[in-house]
XYZ file of C-alpha atoms in Angstrom:
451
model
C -48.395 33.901 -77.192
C -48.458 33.284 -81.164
C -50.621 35.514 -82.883
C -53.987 33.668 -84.365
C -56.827 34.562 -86.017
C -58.432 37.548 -85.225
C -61.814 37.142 -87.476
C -64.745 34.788 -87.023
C -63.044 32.143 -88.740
C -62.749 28.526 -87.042
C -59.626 27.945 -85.137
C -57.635 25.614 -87.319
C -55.455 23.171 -85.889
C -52.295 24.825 -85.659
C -54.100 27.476 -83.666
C -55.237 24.842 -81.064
C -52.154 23.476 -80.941
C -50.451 27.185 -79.988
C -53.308 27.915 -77.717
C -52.868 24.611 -75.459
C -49.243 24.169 -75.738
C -48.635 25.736 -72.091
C -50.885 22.910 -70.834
C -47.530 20.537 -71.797
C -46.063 21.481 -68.214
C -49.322 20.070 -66.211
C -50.047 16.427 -65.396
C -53.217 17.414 -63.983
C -55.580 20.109 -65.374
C -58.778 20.957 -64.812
C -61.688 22.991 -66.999
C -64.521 25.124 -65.920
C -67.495 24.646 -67.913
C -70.922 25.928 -67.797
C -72.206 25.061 -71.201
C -71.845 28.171 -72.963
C -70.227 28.437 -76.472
C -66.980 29.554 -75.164
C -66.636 27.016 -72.521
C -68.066 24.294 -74.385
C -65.472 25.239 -77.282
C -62.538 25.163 -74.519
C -63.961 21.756 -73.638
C -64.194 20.327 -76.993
C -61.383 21.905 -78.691
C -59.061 20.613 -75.874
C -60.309 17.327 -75.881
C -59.217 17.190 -79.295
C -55.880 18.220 -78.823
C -55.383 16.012 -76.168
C -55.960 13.545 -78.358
C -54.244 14.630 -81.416
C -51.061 15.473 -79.245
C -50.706 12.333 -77.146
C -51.205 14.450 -74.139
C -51.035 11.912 -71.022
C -52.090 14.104 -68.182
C -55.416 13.923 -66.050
C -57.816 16.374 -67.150
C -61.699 16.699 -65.241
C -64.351 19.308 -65.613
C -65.713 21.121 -63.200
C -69.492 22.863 -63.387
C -71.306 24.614 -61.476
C -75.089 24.970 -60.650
C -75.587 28.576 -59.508
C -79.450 28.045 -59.068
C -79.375 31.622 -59.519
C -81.936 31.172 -62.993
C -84.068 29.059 -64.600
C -82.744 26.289 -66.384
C -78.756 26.347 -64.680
C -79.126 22.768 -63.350
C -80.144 21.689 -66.988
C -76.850 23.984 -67.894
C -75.077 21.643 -65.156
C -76.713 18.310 -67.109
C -76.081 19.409 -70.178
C -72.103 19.929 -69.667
C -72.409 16.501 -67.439
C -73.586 14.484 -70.853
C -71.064 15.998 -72.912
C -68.624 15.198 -70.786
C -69.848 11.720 -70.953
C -69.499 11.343 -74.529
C -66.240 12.675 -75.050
C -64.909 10.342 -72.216
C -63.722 13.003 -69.452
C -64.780 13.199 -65.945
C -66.939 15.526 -64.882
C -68.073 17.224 -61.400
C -71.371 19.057 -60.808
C -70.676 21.764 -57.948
C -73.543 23.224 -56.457
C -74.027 26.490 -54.762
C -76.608 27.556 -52.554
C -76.959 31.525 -51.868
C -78.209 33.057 -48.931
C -80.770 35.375 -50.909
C -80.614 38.155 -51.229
C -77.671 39.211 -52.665
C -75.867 42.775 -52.754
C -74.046 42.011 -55.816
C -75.232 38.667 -57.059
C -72.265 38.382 -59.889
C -69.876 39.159 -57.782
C -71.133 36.872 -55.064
C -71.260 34.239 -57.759
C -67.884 34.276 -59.305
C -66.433 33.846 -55.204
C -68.370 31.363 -54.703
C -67.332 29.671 -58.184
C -63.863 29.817 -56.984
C -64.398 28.148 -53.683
C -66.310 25.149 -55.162
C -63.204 25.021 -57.934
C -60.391 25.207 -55.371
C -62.056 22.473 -52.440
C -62.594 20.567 -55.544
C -58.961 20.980 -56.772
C -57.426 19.963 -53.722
C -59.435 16.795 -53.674
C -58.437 15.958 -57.586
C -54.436 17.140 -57.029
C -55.707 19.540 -59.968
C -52.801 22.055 -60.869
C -54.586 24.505 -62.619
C -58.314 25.303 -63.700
C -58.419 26.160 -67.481
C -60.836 29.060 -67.855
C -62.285 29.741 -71.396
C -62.135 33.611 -70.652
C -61.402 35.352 -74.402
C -60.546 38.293 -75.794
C -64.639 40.146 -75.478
C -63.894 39.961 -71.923
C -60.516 41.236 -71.722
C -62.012 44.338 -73.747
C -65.070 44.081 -71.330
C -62.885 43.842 -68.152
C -60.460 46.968 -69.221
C -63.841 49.109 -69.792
C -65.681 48.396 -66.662
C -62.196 48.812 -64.678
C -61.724 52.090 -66.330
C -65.405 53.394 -65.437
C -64.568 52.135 -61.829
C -60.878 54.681 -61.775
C -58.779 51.281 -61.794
C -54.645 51.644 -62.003
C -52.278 50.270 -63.494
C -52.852 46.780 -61.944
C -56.513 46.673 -62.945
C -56.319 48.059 -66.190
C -53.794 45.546 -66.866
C -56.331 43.378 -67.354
C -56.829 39.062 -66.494
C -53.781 37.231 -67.269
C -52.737 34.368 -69.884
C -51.245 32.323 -67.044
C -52.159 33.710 -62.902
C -50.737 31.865 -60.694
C -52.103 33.042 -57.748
C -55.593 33.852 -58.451
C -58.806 33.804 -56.006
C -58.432 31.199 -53.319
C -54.831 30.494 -54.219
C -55.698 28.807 -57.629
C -53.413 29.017 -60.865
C -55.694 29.851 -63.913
C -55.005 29.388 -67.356
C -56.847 31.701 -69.846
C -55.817 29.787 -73.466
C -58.043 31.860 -75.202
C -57.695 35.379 -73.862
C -56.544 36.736 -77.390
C -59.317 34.810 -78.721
C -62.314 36.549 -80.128
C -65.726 34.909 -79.152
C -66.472 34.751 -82.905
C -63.562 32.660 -83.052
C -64.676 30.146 -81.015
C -68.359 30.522 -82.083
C -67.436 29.515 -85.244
C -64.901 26.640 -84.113
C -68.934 25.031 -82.753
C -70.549 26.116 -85.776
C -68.135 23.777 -87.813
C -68.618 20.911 -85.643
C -72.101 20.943 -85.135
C -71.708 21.178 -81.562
C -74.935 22.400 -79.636
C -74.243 24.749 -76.417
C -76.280 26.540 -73.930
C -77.531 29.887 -73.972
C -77.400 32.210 -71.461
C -80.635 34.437 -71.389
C -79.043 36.721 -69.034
C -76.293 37.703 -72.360
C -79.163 39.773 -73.565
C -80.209 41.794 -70.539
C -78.978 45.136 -70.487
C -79.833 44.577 -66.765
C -76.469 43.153 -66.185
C -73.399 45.851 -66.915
C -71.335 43.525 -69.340
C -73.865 43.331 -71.452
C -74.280 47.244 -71.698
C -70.473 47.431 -72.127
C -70.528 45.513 -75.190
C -73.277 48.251 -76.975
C -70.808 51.116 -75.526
C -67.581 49.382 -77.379
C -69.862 49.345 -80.617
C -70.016 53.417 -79.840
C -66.123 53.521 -79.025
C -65.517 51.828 -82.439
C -67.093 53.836 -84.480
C -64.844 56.610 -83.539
C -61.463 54.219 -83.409
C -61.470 52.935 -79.980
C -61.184 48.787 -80.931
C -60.884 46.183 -78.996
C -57.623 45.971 -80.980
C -56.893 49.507 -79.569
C -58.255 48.602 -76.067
C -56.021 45.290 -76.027
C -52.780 47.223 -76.615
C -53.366 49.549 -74.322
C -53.732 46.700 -71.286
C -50.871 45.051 -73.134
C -48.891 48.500 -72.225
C -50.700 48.752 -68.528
C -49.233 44.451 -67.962
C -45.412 45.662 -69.502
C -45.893 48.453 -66.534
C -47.425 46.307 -63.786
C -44.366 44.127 -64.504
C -41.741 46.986 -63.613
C -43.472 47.873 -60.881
C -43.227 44.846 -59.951
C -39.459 44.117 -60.176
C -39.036 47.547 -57.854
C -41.500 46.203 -55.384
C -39.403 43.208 -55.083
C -35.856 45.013 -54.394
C -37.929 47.095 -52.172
C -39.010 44.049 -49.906
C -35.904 42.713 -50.196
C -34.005 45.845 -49.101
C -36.242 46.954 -46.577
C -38.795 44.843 -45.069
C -38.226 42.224 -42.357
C -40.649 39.378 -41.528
C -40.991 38.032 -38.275
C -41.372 34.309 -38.310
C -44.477 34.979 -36.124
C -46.010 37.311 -38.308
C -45.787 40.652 -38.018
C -43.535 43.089 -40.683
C -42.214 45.752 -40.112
C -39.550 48.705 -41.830
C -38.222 52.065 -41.814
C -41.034 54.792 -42.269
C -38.554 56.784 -44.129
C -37.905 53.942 -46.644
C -41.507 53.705 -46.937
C -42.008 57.238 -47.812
C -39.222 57.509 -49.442
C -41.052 55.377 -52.701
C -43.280 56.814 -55.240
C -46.745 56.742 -54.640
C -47.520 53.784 -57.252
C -45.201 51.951 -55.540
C -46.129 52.159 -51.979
C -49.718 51.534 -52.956
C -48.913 48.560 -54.334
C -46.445 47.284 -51.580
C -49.870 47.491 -49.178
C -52.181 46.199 -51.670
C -49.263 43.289 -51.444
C -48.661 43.286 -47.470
C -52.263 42.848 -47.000
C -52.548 39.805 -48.661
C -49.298 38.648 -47.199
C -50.215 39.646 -43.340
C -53.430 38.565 -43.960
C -52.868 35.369 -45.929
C -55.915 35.943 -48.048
C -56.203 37.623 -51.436
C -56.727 41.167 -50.556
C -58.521 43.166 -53.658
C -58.929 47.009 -51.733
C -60.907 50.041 -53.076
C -58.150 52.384 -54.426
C -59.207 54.956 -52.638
C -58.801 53.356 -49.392
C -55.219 52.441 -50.181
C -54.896 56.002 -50.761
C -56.250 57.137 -47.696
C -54.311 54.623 -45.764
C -51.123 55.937 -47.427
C -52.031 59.375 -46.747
C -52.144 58.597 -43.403
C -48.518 56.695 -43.285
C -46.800 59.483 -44.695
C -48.413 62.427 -43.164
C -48.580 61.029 -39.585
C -45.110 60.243 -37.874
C -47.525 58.660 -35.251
C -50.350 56.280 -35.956
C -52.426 53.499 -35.782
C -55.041 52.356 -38.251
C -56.513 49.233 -39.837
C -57.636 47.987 -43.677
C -58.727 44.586 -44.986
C -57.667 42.886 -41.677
C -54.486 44.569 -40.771
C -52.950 46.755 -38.527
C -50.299 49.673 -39.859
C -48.696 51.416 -36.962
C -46.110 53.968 -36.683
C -43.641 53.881 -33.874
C -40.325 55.189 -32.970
C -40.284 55.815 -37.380
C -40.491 52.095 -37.741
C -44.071 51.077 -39.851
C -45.200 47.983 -38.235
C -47.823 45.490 -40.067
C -49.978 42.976 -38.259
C -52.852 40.637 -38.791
C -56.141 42.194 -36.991
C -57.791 40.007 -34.556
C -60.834 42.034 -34.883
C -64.296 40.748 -34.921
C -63.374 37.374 -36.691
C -59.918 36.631 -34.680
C -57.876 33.347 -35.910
C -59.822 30.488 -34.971
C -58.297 27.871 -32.532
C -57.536 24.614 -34.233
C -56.832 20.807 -32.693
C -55.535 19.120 -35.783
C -57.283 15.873 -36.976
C -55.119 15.229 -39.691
C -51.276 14.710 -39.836
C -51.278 18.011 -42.240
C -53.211 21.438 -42.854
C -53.038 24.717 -42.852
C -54.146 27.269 -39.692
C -55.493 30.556 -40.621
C -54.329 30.785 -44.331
C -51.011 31.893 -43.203
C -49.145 28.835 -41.424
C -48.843 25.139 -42.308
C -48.264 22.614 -40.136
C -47.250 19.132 -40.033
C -47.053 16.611 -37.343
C -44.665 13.857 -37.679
C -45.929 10.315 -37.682
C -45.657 8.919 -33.927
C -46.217 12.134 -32.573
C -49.178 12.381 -30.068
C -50.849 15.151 -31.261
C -54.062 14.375 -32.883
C -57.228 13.509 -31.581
C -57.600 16.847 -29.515
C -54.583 17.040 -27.753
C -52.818 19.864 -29.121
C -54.505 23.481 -30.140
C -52.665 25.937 -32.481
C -54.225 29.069 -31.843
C -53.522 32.696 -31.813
C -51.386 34.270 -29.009
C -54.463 36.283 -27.579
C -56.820 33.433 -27.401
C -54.219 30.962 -25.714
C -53.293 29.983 -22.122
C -50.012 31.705 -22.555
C -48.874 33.983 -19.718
C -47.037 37.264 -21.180
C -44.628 36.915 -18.122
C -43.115 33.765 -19.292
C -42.485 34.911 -22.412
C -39.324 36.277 -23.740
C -40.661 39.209 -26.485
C -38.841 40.106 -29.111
C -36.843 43.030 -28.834
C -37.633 46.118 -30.879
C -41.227 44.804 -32.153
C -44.733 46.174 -29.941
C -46.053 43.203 -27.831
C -49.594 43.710 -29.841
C -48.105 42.884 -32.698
C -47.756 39.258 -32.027
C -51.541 39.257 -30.174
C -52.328 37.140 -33.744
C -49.310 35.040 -34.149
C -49.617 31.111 -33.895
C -49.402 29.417 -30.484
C -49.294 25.447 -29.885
C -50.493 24.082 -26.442
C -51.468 20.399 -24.835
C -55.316 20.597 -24.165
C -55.820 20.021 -20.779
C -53.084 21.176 -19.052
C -52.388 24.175 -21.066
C -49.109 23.649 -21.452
C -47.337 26.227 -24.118
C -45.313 24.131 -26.502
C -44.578 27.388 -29.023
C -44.224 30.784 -28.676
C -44.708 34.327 -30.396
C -40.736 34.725 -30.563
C -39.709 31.474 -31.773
C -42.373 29.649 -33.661
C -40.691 27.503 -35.741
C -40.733 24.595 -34.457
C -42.175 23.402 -31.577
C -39.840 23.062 -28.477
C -37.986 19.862 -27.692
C -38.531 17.823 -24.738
C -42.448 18.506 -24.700
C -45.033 16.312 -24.144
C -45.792 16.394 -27.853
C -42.935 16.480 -30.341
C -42.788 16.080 -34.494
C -45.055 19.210 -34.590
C -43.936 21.843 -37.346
C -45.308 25.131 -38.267
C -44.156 26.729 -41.202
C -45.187 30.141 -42.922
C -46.811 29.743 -46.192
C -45.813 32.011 -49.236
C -42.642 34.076 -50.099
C -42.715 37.805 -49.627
C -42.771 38.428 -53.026
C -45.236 39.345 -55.110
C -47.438 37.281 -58.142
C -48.193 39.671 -60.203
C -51.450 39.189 -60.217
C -53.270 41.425 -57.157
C -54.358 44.501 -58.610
C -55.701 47.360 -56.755
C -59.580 47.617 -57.731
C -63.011 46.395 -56.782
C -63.826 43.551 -59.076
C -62.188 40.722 -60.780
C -63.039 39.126 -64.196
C -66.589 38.468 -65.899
C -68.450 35.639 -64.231
């Protein structure tokens, strides 16, 4: 990224046009926009450059009412109006919380992301354009530090993630951005935003971490300082990375039903960083969903793997077991096992972790076929034919397709893809979603980025 402006001056034009210039590559974009300065700058300042570049993509805003304060459907209006006049479509999300909340931030920014990604794969959005700046990069690396983050979480939010919370690629434009920047940008315009009461409250840690950075600065710990540093802490994330890929590619074998498994001795055979962040990455890839693990679980859980030359333990939905010095990883059935789906649609997705597609023709809709886990189907271990070398339990979460009625099995653990030939129902695919390797963007820490 181009260097800009790093005082409270406006962005000039030339700056907007750096900033945006990645947005060239999308056809469809979409902003998140609550009606504070900075979002109401990313709003405004695009929709200028949009304009000024002969961009011909789709572009919509999304904004959501938290109904968390006073005054956030008026936030929710306000952005909605705006929109109006500048001629872009807008969506008001709403959320409704179950009150109360253990950590009501936290609990907001998930939900945020749910409401943007359902309403991203109704739009065909590509990306949501967040107006995240450089204040909370400097804000993020300080409250990651106080929580004992690594590399991955001091490495700070990323310019360009594509595979952030619920599977969504974000765009950060103005992530070396000071606020003041963008404060000033409105300023020049005359453009009216919202304010935020809550930016005031030292009840609410981000706000107390901007009054400790005025104490850091005093005594030479910038944000400039503070941004190099997570500069340095993304350079090593990214070697780390590279390993971890020639380490999955060397050593780790994916069953098409699931489960992973390798040599224990390759596994402890890696330096600590790495192996931590190999299960911080199998989770999420077992699991299917973004897994974001206390360090100090990860460490316990590696303790265990490299101490024990027999065990069997679980973590964020998955099951690590050590047999016959071959580490085998499986998705957890546990309390909340994979649900049992009969497809209405042609397409979809079961459990995060398999698509599936039934051919036009095919008789499987309308309740007549279920794709399921192993454990919860009709299946009959004695007709089976198990893999050889893997633990049956292993596959007691791997996708199963059977006719409703009968029960007849038209997949199995061992050979998933695709459904057998000469059944009842045919032109029914299942397909695992996702590569083995890694995004770059899991980090191994409690939190994510500023609300």
């Amino acid at each position: 990224m181009p260097n800009v402006p790093n005082d409270p001056a406006p962005l000039s034009l030339v700056d907007c046009d750096r900033l945006f210039s990645p947005l060239d590559s999308f056809s469809n974009v979409a902003l998140a926009v609550s009606g504070g300065v900075d979002s109401v700058a990313l709003l405004v300042l695009f929709n200028e450059w949009r304009h000024r570049t002969g961009w011909a993509g789709r572009a919509a805003v999304y904004t959501v009412d938290h109904g968390l304060r006073a005054g956030s459907a008026a936030d929710a209006d306000f952005v909605a109006k705006l929109c109006r006049d500048l001629g872009i479509k807008c969506r008001s999300l709403s959320w409704q919380p179950t009150l109360p909340l253990a950590n009501v931030q936290q609990e907001a920014r998930l939900a945020r992301y749910r409401l943007f990604a359902d309403a991203a794969v109704s739009d065909g959005a590509e990306c949501i354009v967040l107006a995240h700046h450089r204040d909370d990069q400097v804000e993020t690396f300080l409250d990651r530090l106080g929580r004992g983050s690594g590399v991955y979480g001091l490495a700070g939010m990323a310019l360009d993630e594509p595979n952030g919370p619920e599977g969504l690629r974000l765009i950060r434009p103005f992530l070396m951005i000071p606020k003041s920047a963008l404060d000033a940008s409105m300023r020049k315009r005359s453009q009216a935003w919202r304010e935020d009461p809550t930016n005031s409250s030292a009840v609410y840690k981000r706000n107390r971490l901007r009054k400790i950075l005025e104490l850091l600065s005093a005594e030479g710990v910038d944000a400039a300082r503070i941004l190099s540093t997570a500069t340095h802490m993304r350079r090593t994330r990214q070697a780390l990375d590279h390993f971890l890929v020639r380490f999955l590619t060397e050593h780790v074998h994916e069953h098409d039903a699931g489960p992973v498994k390798l040599e224990r001795g390759a596994y402890t055979a890696q330096p600590e960083e790495l192996r931590l962040r190999f299960l911080a990455h199998i989770i999420t890839r077992v699991t299917g969903r973004p897994a974001n693990p206390q360090l100090v679980k990860l460490q316990n859980l590696d303790a265990c793997l490299k101490n024990n030359p027999v065990c069997q333990t679980t973590l964020a939905g998955c099951v690590f077991s050590i047999k016959a010095d071959a580490l085998f990883i499986w998705r957890e059935m546990g309390r909340t096992p994979p649900a049992v789906l009969c497809p209405a649609a042609h397409e979809g997705v079961w459990d995060c972790r398999y698509s599936y597609t039934i051919a036009e023709g095919a008789s499987g809709l309308g309740g007549k076929i279920a794709i399921g886990p192993y454990a919860s189907s009709p299946a009959n271990s004695s007709d089976l034919s198990w893999p050889h070398g893997w633990p049956k339990s292993a596959f007691a979460s791997a996708p199963v397709v059977w006719t409703q009625g009968d029960d007849q099995l038209l997949s199995y653990p061992s050979a998933v893809l695709p459904v057998k030939a000469g059944s009842q129902v045919e032109g029914i695919l299942l397909e695992r979603l996702k590569s083995m390797c890694p995004s770059g963007s899991n980090h191994v820490d409690e939190e994510d980025e500023p609300a």
